[in-house]
Coordinates of C-alpha atoms in Angstrom, one line a residue:
M13 CA -33.5 28.2 43.3
T14 CA -31.7 27.0 40.0
P15 CA -34.1 25.3 37.4
L16 CA -32.5 22.2 38.0
A17 CA -33.2 22.8 41.8
Q18 CA -36.8 23.2 41.0
R19 CA -37.4 20.1 38.6
L20 CA -35.9 17.9 41.6
Q21 CA -38.9 19.1 43.7
E22 CA -41.3 18.8 41.0
L23 CA -40.3 15.0 40.4
E24 CA -39.8 14.7 43.9
L25 CA -36.3 13.1 43.6
S26 CA -34.4 12.5 46.5
F27 CA -30.8 12.0 45.2
L28 CA -29.8 13.1 41.9
L29 CA -26.9 11.2 39.1
I30 CA -25.0 14.2 37.2
S31 CA -23.5 12.2 34.7
F32 CA -20.9 13.2 31.6
T33 CA -20.0 10.7 29.0
D34 CA -15.9 10.5 28.4
L35 CA -15.0 10.7 25.0
F36 CA -14.6 6.2 25.3
G37 CA -18.1 6.6 25.5
I38 CA -18.4 5.9 29.9
Q39 CA -20.8 7.5 31.4
R40 CA -19.2 8.9 34.6
A41 CA -21.4 10.2 37.3
K42 CA -21.7 11.5 40.8
L43 CA -24.7 10.5 42.9
V44 CA -25.7 14.0 44.8
P45 CA -28.3 14.6 47.6
A46 CA -31.9 17.1 46.1
S47 CA -30.1 19.5 49.1
A48 CA -26.9 20.0 46.9
A49 CA -28.8 20.5 43.6
E50 CA -29.3 24.2 43.9
A51 CA -25.1 24.7 44.5
M52 CA -24.8 21.7 41.6
G53 CA -27.2 23.3 38.9
R54 CA -25.1 26.7 39.7
D55 CA -21.4 25.1 39.7
G56 CA -21.9 21.7 38.7
A57 CA -19.8 19.0 40.5
G58 CA -16.0 18.2 40.0
F59 CA -14.2 15.6 38.8
A60 CA -10.9 14.7 38.1
G61 CA -10.3 14.8 34.4
F62 CA -7.3 12.8 34.4
A63 CA -10.0 9.6 35.9
A64 CA -11.8 10.0 33.0
W65 CA -10.7 9.4 28.7
L66 CA -10.8 13.0 28.7
D67 CA -6.9 13.6 27.7
L68 CA -6.0 15.4 30.7
S69 CA -3.2 14.9 33.2
P70 CA -3.0 14.9 37.1
A71 CA -1.8 18.4 36.9
D72 CA -5.0 19.5 35.7
G73 CA -7.8 21.2 37.7
D74 CA -11.1 19.9 38.6
V75 CA -13.0 19.6 35.5
M76 CA -16.8 21.1 36.5
A77 CA -19.9 18.7 34.9
I78 CA -22.6 21.6 34.7
P79 CA -25.7 19.7 34.4
D80 CA -28.6 20.4 32.0
P81 CA -31.9 20.6 33.9
A82 CA -33.6 19.4 30.4
S83 CA -32.4 16.6 30.3
L84 CA -33.4 15.3 33.8
T85 CA -34.5 12.1 33.8
P86 CA -36.2 10.0 36.8
L87 CA -35.0 6.6 36.8
P88 CA -37.6 4.1 36.5
W89 CA -36.3 0.9 38.3
Q90 CA -34.6 3.5 41.3
P91 CA -37.4 5.6 42.8
G92 CA -36.8 8.6 44.1
V93 CA -33.5 9.0 41.9
G94 CA -32.7 10.9 38.5
W95 CA -30.0 11.4 35.6
V96 CA -29.1 14.3 33.8
A97 CA -26.3 15.4 31.3
A98 CA -23.9 17.6 32.1
E99 CA -21.2 19.4 29.7
L100 CA -17.9 20.0 30.9
V101 CA -15.9 22.8 32.1
L102 CA -11.9 23.2 32.9
A103 CA -10.9 26.5 34.5
G104 CA -14.0 28.4 33.6
E105 CA -14.0 27.4 29.7
P106 CA -16.0 24.8 28.1
M107 CA -14.0 21.9 26.9
A108 CA -13.3 21.0 23.6
Q109 CA -13.3 17.6 23.9
C110 CA -16.7 17.2 25.5
P111 CA -18.9 15.3 23.2
R112 CA -22.7 16.7 24.4
R113 CA -20.8 20.2 24.0
L114 CA -19.6 18.9 20.3
L115 CA -23.2 17.9 19.5
R116 CA -24.7 21.1 20.4
L117 CA -22.0 22.9 18.6
Q118 CA -23.2 21.2 14.9
Q119 CA -27.0 22.1 15.9
E120 CA -26.6 25.7 16.4
R121 CA -24.1 25.2 12.9
A122 CA -27.2 23.7 11.6
L123 CA -29.3 26.5 12.6
Q124 CA -27.8 29.1 11.1
L125 CA -28.6 27.3 7.4
G126 CA -32.2 27.0 8.9
F127 CA -31.9 23.4 9.5
E128 CA -32.1 21.1 12.6
L129 CA -31.4 17.3 12.5
R130 CA -34.2 14.8 13.8
S131 CA -32.5 11.0 14.2
G132 CA -33.4 7.7 15.5
V133 CA -31.3 4.6 16.6
E134 CA -31.3 1.3 16.5
A135 CA -29.4 0.1 19.5
E136 CA -28.8 -3.8 19.4
F137 CA -27.6 -5.4 22.1
F138 CA -26.5 -9.2 23.4
L139 CA -28.0 -11.0 26.6
L140 CA -25.3 -12.8 28.4
G141 CA -24.8 -15.1 31.0
A142 CA -23.4 -13.3 34.2
D143 CA -20.0 -13.9 33.2
G144 CA -20.1 -12.5 29.6
S145 CA -19.0 -15.6 27.8
S146 CA -22.2 -16.8 26.5
I147 CA -25.4 -16.3 25.8
A148 CA -27.8 -16.7 28.4
D149 CA -30.6 -18.9 26.6
A150 CA -29.3 -21.9 25.9
A151 CA -32.7 -22.8 24.2
D152 CA -31.9 -20.0 21.7
H153 CA -30.2 -21.8 19.0
Q154 CA -31.8 -21.9 15.5
E155 CA -29.8 -21.0 12.8
K156 CA -32.3 -18.1 11.6
P157 CA -33.7 -16.7 14.6
C158 CA -34.5 -13.2 13.9
Y159 CA -38.2 -12.3 15.5
D160 CA -38.6 -15.3 17.0
Q161 CA -41.6 -15.3 19.2
L162 CA -40.3 -18.0 21.5
A163 CA -37.0 -16.7 22.2
L164 CA -38.2 -13.0 23.0
M165 CA -41.2 -14.1 24.8
R166 CA -38.5 -16.0 27.3
R167 CA -37.2 -12.3 28.0
Y168 CA -40.2 -10.9 28.6
G169 CA -39.5 -10.2 32.6
L170 CA -36.3 -8.3 30.8
I171 CA -38.3 -6.5 27.3
G172 CA -41.4 -5.7 29.2
P173 CA -40.4 -3.4 31.9
L174 CA -37.6 -1.7 29.5
L175 CA -40.7 -0.9 26.6
E176 CA -42.8 -0.1 30.2
A177 CA -39.8 2.5 31.6
M178 CA -39.6 4.1 28.1
E179 CA -43.5 4.1 28.3
Q180 CA -43.5 6.0 31.4
L181 CA -40.4 8.5 30.1
G182 CA -42.2 9.7 27.5
W183 CA -39.9 8.2 24.7
G184 CA -42.7 6.7 22.2
P185 CA -41.1 2.9 22.1
Y186 CA -43.2 1.3 19.1
Q187 CA -41.7 -2.1 19.1
A188 CA -39.2 -4.7 20.8
D189 CA -37.7 -7.8 18.7
H190 CA -35.6 -10.7 18.6
E191 CA -32.5 -10.0 16.3
D192 CA -30.6 -11.5 13.7
A193 CA -28.0 -13.1 16.2
N194 CA -29.0 -15.6 19.2
G195 CA -29.3 -13.5 22.2
Q196 CA -30.0 -10.2 20.3
F197 CA -32.5 -8.3 21.0
E198 CA -33.5 -4.5 19.7
L199 CA -36.3 -1.5 21.0
N200 CA -37.0 1.0 19.3
W201 CA -38.8 4.5 20.2
T202 CA -39.8 7.8 18.1
F203 CA -37.6 9.6 16.5
A204 CA -36.3 13.2 18.0
D205 CA -33.7 15.9 17.5
A206 CA -30.5 14.8 17.8
L207 CA -29.4 15.9 21.2
T208 CA -32.7 14.4 22.5
T209 CA -31.9 11.5 20.6
A210 CA -28.2 11.0 22.1
D211 CA -29.4 11.7 25.6
R212 CA -31.7 9.0 25.3
H213 CA -29.1 6.7 23.4
A214 CA -26.7 7.7 26.6
F215 CA -29.3 6.2 29.3
F216 CA -31.0 3.2 26.9
K217 CA -27.9 1.7 27.8
V218 CA -27.4 2.1 31.2
M219 CA -31.0 1.2 31.8
V220 CA -31.0 -2.1 29.7
K221 CA -27.5 -2.7 31.3
T222 CA -29.0 -2.1 34.9
L223 CA -32.2 -3.8 34.7
A224 CA -30.1 -7.1 33.2
E225 CA -27.8 -7.5 36.1
Q226 CA -30.5 -7.3 38.2
Q227 CA -31.9 -10.6 36.9
G228 CA -28.1 -12.1 36.4
F229 CA -27.8 -11.6 33.2
K230 CA -24.6 -9.2 31.1
A231 CA -26.0 -7.1 28.3
S232 CA -23.2 -5.9 25.7
F233 CA -23.5 -3.4 23.2
M234 CA -20.1 -4.9 21.9
A235 CA -19.6 -4.7 18.3
K236 CA -18.8 -8.2 17.4
P237 CA -18.8 -10.5 20.6
F238 CA -19.2 -13.7 18.7
A239 CA -17.5 -14.5 15.7
E240 CA -19.9 -16.2 13.4
R241 CA -22.8 -14.3 14.8
T242 CA -24.3 -11.1 13.5
G243 CA -22.8 -8.2 15.5
N244 CA -24.5 -5.2 17.3
G245 CA -25.0 -2.6 14.6
C246 CA -26.5 1.3 15.7
H247 CA -28.4 2.5 12.3
T248 CA -29.4 6.0 12.4
H249 CA -32.5 7.0 10.6
L250 CA -31.8 10.9 9.8
S251 CA -34.0 13.7 8.1
L252 CA -33.4 17.4 8.3
W253 CA -36.2 19.8 9.4
G254 CA -36.6 23.3 9.1
A255 CA -35.5 24.8 12.1
P256 CA -37.9 26.6 14.7
G257 CA -38.2 30.7 13.5
Y258 CA -37.3 29.7 9.8
S259 CA -40.0 29.8 7.4
A260 CA -40.3 26.4 7.1
A261 CA -40.6 25.3 10.3
G262 CA -41.7 21.9 11.4
V263 CA -41.2 20.6 7.8
N264 CA -39.3 18.0 6.8
L265 CA -37.0 18.7 4.4
F266 CA -35.7 15.6 2.7
H267 CA -38.8 14.9 1.6
D268 CA -39.8 15.9 -2.3
P269 CA -42.8 14.3 -4.1
A270 CA -41.3 15.1 -6.7
G271 CA -37.2 14.2 -6.1
E272 CA -36.2 10.5 -7.2
L273 CA -37.7 8.2 -4.7
G274 CA -39.6 10.8 -2.7
L275 CA -36.5 12.8 -1.7
S276 CA -35.1 16.3 -2.0
P277 CA -31.9 17.5 -3.5
L278 CA -30.8 18.5 -0.2
A279 CA -31.2 14.8 1.2
Y280 CA -29.1 13.9 -1.8
Q281 CA -26.6 16.3 -1.0
F282 CA -26.8 15.1 2.8
L283 CA -26.3 12.0 1.7
A284 CA -23.5 12.6 -0.7
G285 CA -21.7 14.4 2.6
L286 CA -21.8 11.1 4.6
L287 CA -20.4 9.2 1.8
E288 CA -17.8 11.8 1.2
H289 CA -16.5 11.1 4.7
A290 CA -17.1 7.1 5.4
P291 CA -14.0 6.8 5.8
A292 CA -13.2 8.9 8.4
L293 CA -16.6 8.3 9.8
C294 CA -15.6 5.2 11.0
A295 CA -13.5 6.1 13.5
L296 CA -16.3 7.7 15.7
T297 CA -18.7 5.8 13.9
N298 CA -16.8 2.4 14.8
P299 CA -14.7 3.5 17.3
T300 CA -12.9 0.2 18.8
V301 CA -10.5 -2.6 17.8
N302 CA -13.8 -5.0 17.7
S303 CA -15.6 -2.9 15.4
Y304 CA -13.4 -3.7 12.3
R305 CA -14.5 -7.7 13.0
R306 CA -18.4 -6.6 12.4
L307 CA -17.7 -4.5 8.9
A308 CA -17.0 -6.3 5.9
A309 CA -17.2 -9.3 7.7
P310 CA -17.6 -12.9 6.2
P311 CA -21.2 -14.8 6.2
T312 CA -22.8 -15.5 9.9
T313 CA -24.5 -18.5 10.9
S314 CA -27.9 -16.7 9.8
G315 CA -26.4 -15.9 6.4
A316 CA -25.5 -12.3 6.4
T317 CA -23.9 -10.0 8.2
W318 CA -26.3 -6.6 7.9
S319 CA -23.1 -4.7 7.8
P320 CA -21.5 -2.8 4.9
A321 CA -18.5 -3.6 3.1
G322 CA -18.0 -0.4 1.4
I323 CA -18.9 3.2 0.4
S324 CA -22.6 3.3 -1.7
Y325 CA -25.8 3.8 -1.1
S326 CA -29.1 2.3 -2.5
G327 CA -32.8 2.0 -1.9
N328 CA -34.6 0.0 0.5
N329 CA -32.1 -2.5 0.3
R330 CA -29.9 -3.6 3.6
T331 CA -26.5 -4.4 1.6
H332 CA -25.4 -1.0 1.2
L333 CA -23.8 1.7 3.5
L334 CA -26.9 3.9 3.5
R335 CA -30.4 3.3 2.9
I336 CA -33.6 4.5 1.2
P337 CA -36.1 3.1 3.4
D338 CA -39.0 5.5 2.2
D339 CA -39.6 9.2 1.2
Q340 CA -38.6 10.7 4.4
R341 CA -35.7 9.7 5.4
L342 CA -31.7 8.0 5.2
E343 CA -30.5 5.1 7.4
L344 CA -26.8 5.3 7.6
R345 CA -25.9 1.2 8.3
L346 CA -22.5 1.9 9.7
P347 CA -22.0 2.6 13.4
D348 CA -22.1 -0.7 15.5
G349 CA -23.3 -0.8 19.0
S350 CA -20.3 0.5 21.0
A351 CA -20.6 4.1 19.3
H352 CA -20.5 7.0 21.0
P353 CA -24.3 8.5 21.6
Y354 CA -22.6 11.8 21.2
L355 CA -19.9 11.7 19.1
L356 CA -22.0 9.7 16.5
Q357 CA -24.4 12.0 16.1
A358 CA -21.9 15.0 16.0
A359 CA -20.3 13.5 13.9
I360 CA -23.1 12.4 11.1
L361 CA -24.6 16.3 11.1
A362 CA -20.6 17.9 10.6
A363 CA -20.2 15.3 7.3
G364 CA -24.1 15.5 6.2
L365 CA -23.5 19.6 6.5
D366 CA -20.5 19.7 4.6
G367 CA -22.0 18.0 2.1
I368 CA -24.7 20.7 1.4
E369 CA -22.5 23.2 1.8
R370 CA -20.3 22.1 -1.0
G371 CA -23.3 21.1 -3.0
L372 CA -21.9 17.3 -3.4
E373 CA -23.6 15.0 -5.5
P374 CA -23.8 11.3 -4.3
G375 CA -23.2 9.6 -7.7
P376 CA -25.9 6.8 -9.0
R377 CA -28.2 5.0 -6.4
H378 CA -26.7 1.1 -6.9
D379 CA -29.5 -1.7 -5.9
N380 CA -28.0 -4.6 -6.5
D381 CA -27.2 -7.0 -3.5
N382 CA -24.0 -6.3 -2.4
Y383 CA -23.2 -9.2 -0.4
A384 CA -24.4 -12.1 -2.9
A385 CA -22.9 -9.9 -6.3
P386 CA -20.8 -7.0 -4.6
L387 CA -19.8 -4.0 -6.8
G388 CA -16.4 -3.2 -7.6
P389 CA -13.9 -1.1 -5.4
E390 CA -14.2 2.0 -8.5
I391 CA -17.5 1.9 -8.0
C392 CA -17.9 1.0 -4.1
P393 CA -14.6 1.8 -2.7
R394 CA -13.2 -0.2 0.6
L395 CA -13.8 1.0 4.3
P396 CA -11.4 0.9 6.5
A397 CA -10.1 -2.6 7.2
D398 CA -9.2 -1.8 10.8
L399 CA -8.8 1.0 13.3
G400 CA -5.7 1.9 12.4
E401 CA -6.6 2.9 8.8
A402 CA -9.8 4.9 10.2
L403 CA -7.8 6.8 12.5
D404 CA -5.1 7.6 9.5
A405 CA -8.9 8.7 7.5
F406 CA -9.5 10.7 10.3
D407 CA -6.1 12.5 10.4
A408 CA -6.6 13.3 6.7
D409 CA -10.0 14.2 6.5
T410 CA -9.9 18.0 6.7
G411 CA -13.4 19.1 6.7
L412 CA -14.5 16.7 8.6
R413 CA -11.8 18.1 11.0
Q414 CA -12.1 21.5 10.4
A415 CA -16.4 20.9 11.6
L416 CA -15.4 19.3 14.7
G417 CA -12.7 21.0 16.1
E418 CA -9.0 20.7 15.9
E419 CA -8.6 20.7 19.6
F420 CA -11.3 18.0 20.0
C421 CA -10.3 15.6 17.2
Q422 CA -6.5 15.6 18.7
A423 CA -7.5 14.7 22.2
Y424 CA -9.5 12.1 20.8
G425 CA -7.5 10.5 17.9
K426 CA -4.4 10.5 20.4
L427 CA -6.5 8.5 23.0
R428 CA -7.9 5.9 20.0
R429 CA -4.9 5.7 18.9
R430 CA -3.2 4.5 21.9
Q431 CA -5.4 2.2 22.1
W432 CA -5.2 0.9 18.8
Q433 CA -1.2 0.5 19.5
R434 CA -2.3 -1.5 22.8
E435 CA -4.5 -3.9 21.0
R436 CA -2.8 -4.9 18.2
G437 CA -0.1 -5.7 20.3
D438 CA -1.5 -8.2 22.2
I439 CA -1.4 -11.9 21.6
S440 CA -4.0 -13.8 21.4
D441 CA -4.5 -17.8 22.5
A442 CA -5.2 -18.5 18.7
E443 CA -1.8 -16.8 18.2
R444 CA -0.2 -18.9 20.0
C445 CA -2.2 -22.5 18.7
T446 CA -1.0 -21.8 15.3
S447 CA 2.7 -20.1 15.8
L448 CA 4.3 -21.5 18.7
D449 CA 5.2 -24.7 16.4
C450 CA 6.3 -23.0 13.8

């Protein structure tokens, strides 16, 4: 009996969703009965790769999605059904453009250096009406709605079951709140190794959307659904730990009581790598045309965007790209809600390890309010203004491309650039309104 079939039997599951996440972050799946789990665990489930965003053609053979039994997760809302993350094989060879495999390769690179990345994400989302045109709660209209208790509890029927599901799955949820925009929420769970966090992040998106749909709502992780409101961030918390089998196994290597703000030289080298590669990272952490409506945006109705405009770091200060909230971790505030769960972690780890391997220094910390009194571009270089600039930076960043693999980079860049060219060619109603009579 394969490990997958054994786990299904132990969990008394009748069906299994074998799922992979394509390059655009869309989850693809097949539903298979438990009776087929033995073969699926051995050979995988077959998909026509051209039907997903994988940069394949109709002439390519079947892509086989090989499930990882360690990721098997029962659906709390659908008894008898499990979800399992899979990695892709084409013609008997692992696919370079498989996002989950890409993350595992970066983990292996870190392991060779004696490190394990542990991370957590703050996955913000909007709760909208069924058609997605407006927020679901008409009474949620405060100018500063963040932490609004009444608005939070009006959605207890959704937020409560989400917390219960995460408890049931052993994720260690510890809080939920109404966020800075009307109609926006966030649930937090305990950090873990980067692959576990990515699997949970992918599952969380499906869980939130499914339970919202069941209640007649639409949940959206879109970066900036409303021009006047704060966008959906995906702030990512990071620390390197000693890997199993090494002398410092299980030790947080970012913590150093003698270091500046309690962080080690290793932490600052990792931070420097993130700063160094920030423009290129945007192509992965802020992957859509809409993402650039969130970055460097004008103030929202609440008074702040909570997103960075340039490349800088600070202490416990949320107006910069990187924040040092305490003496245990870093917080990267660049990513948005549309970030790919696996590519997000892979790109961050690749950039941070490059900073360590090259011994990069991040330069001085800046503790100014970078919204009210922004640093000049000579101190705080700006981020890409749109997806096209981000893709240009991604094309030019040879160090990051080498770490991620040129085959993946070419496939990803090709698909995203096609998206950029198509969407920037669209003519909006606003353009027609302002320009028809010119």
